[in-house]
GROMACS .gro file of C-alpha atoms in nm:
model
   82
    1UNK     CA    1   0.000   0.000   0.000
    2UNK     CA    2   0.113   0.346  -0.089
    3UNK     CA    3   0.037   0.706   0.055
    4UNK     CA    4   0.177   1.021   0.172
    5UNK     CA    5   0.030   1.101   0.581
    6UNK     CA    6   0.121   1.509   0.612
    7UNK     CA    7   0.086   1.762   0.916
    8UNK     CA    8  -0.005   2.101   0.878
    9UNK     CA    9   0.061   2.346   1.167
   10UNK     CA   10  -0.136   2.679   1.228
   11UNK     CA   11   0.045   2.958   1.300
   12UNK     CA   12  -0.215   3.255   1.303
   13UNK     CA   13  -0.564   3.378   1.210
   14UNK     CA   14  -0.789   3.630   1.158
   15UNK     CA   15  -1.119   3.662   1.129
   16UNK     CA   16  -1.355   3.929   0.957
   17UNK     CA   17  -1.741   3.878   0.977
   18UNK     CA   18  -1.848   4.030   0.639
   19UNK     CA   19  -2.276   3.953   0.712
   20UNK     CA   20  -2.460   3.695   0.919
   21UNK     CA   21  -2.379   3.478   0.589
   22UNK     CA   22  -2.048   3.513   0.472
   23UNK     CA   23  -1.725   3.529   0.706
   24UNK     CA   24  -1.357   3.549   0.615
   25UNK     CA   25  -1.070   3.433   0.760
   26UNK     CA   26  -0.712   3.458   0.699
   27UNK     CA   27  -0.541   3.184   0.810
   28UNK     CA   28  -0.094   3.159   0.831
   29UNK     CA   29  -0.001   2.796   0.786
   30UNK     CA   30   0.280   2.575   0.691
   31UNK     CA   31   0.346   2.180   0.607
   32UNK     CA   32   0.529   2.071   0.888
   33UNK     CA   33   0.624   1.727   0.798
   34UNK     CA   34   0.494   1.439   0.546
   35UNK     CA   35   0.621   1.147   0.490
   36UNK     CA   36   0.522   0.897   0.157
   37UNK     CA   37   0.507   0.521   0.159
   38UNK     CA   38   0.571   0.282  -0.131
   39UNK     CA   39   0.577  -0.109  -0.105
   40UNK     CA   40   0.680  -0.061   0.269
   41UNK     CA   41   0.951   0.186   0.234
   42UNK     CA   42   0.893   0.571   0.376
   43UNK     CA   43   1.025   0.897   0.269
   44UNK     CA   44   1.028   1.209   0.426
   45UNK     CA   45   0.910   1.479   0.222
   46UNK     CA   46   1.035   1.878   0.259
   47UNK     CA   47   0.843   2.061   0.459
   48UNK     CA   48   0.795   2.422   0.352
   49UNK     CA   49   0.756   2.759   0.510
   50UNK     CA   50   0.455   2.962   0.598
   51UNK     CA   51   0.142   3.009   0.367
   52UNK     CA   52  -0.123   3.325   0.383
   53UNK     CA   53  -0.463   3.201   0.268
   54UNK     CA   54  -0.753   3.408   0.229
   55UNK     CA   55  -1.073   3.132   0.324
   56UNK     CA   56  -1.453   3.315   0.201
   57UNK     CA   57  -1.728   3.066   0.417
   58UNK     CA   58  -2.104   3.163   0.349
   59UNK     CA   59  -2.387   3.016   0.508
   60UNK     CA   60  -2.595   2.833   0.253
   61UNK     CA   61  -2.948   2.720   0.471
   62UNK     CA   62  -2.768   2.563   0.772
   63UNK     CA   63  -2.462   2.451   0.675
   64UNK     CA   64  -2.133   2.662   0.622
   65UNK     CA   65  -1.954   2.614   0.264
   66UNK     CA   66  -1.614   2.746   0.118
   67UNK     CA   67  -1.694   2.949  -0.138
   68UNK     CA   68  -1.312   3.123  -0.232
   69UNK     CA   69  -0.928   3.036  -0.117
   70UNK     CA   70  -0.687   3.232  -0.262
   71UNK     CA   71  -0.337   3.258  -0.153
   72UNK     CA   72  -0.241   3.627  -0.018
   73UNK     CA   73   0.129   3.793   0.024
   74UNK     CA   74   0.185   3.792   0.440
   75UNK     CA   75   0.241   4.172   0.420
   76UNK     CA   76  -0.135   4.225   0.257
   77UNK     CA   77  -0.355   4.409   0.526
   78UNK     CA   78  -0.670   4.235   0.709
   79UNK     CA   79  -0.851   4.559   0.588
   80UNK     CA   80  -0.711   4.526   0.190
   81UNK     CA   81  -0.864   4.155   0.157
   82UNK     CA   82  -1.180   4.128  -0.126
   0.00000   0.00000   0.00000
């Protein structure tokens, strides 16, 4: 059996409540470690360093659903995301 088992810290977020419906957060992550297996054998894979991601959730009925991710340079301002 083969796969690949990865670990993703969090590092920060932010949140910004656009309506009742739609919410955005801004979330600093990185891969901390993964490791792939082939016939038995593991590898450990590079880890990398931190990501920005801007996450758009609306509420559709009851549940939540991602509607945008988009990737975001760390220096972008809370206030300058669309």
């Amino acid at each position: 059996m083969s796969g690949v088992v990865m670990s993703h810290q969090l590092l920060a977020y932010e949140v910004q409540v656009d309506r009742d419906d739609r919410v955005r957060l801004r979330v600093t992550q990185r891969l901390a470690w993964a490791v792939a297996t082939s016939n038995g054998a593991a590898r450990k894979l590079p880890h990398d360093g931190a990501q920005v991601q801007e996450v758009v959730l609306r509420k559709v009925g009851e549940e939540w659903l991602v509607v945008r991710v988009r990737s975001v340079p760390p220096e972008e301002p809370v206030s300058q995301l669309r």
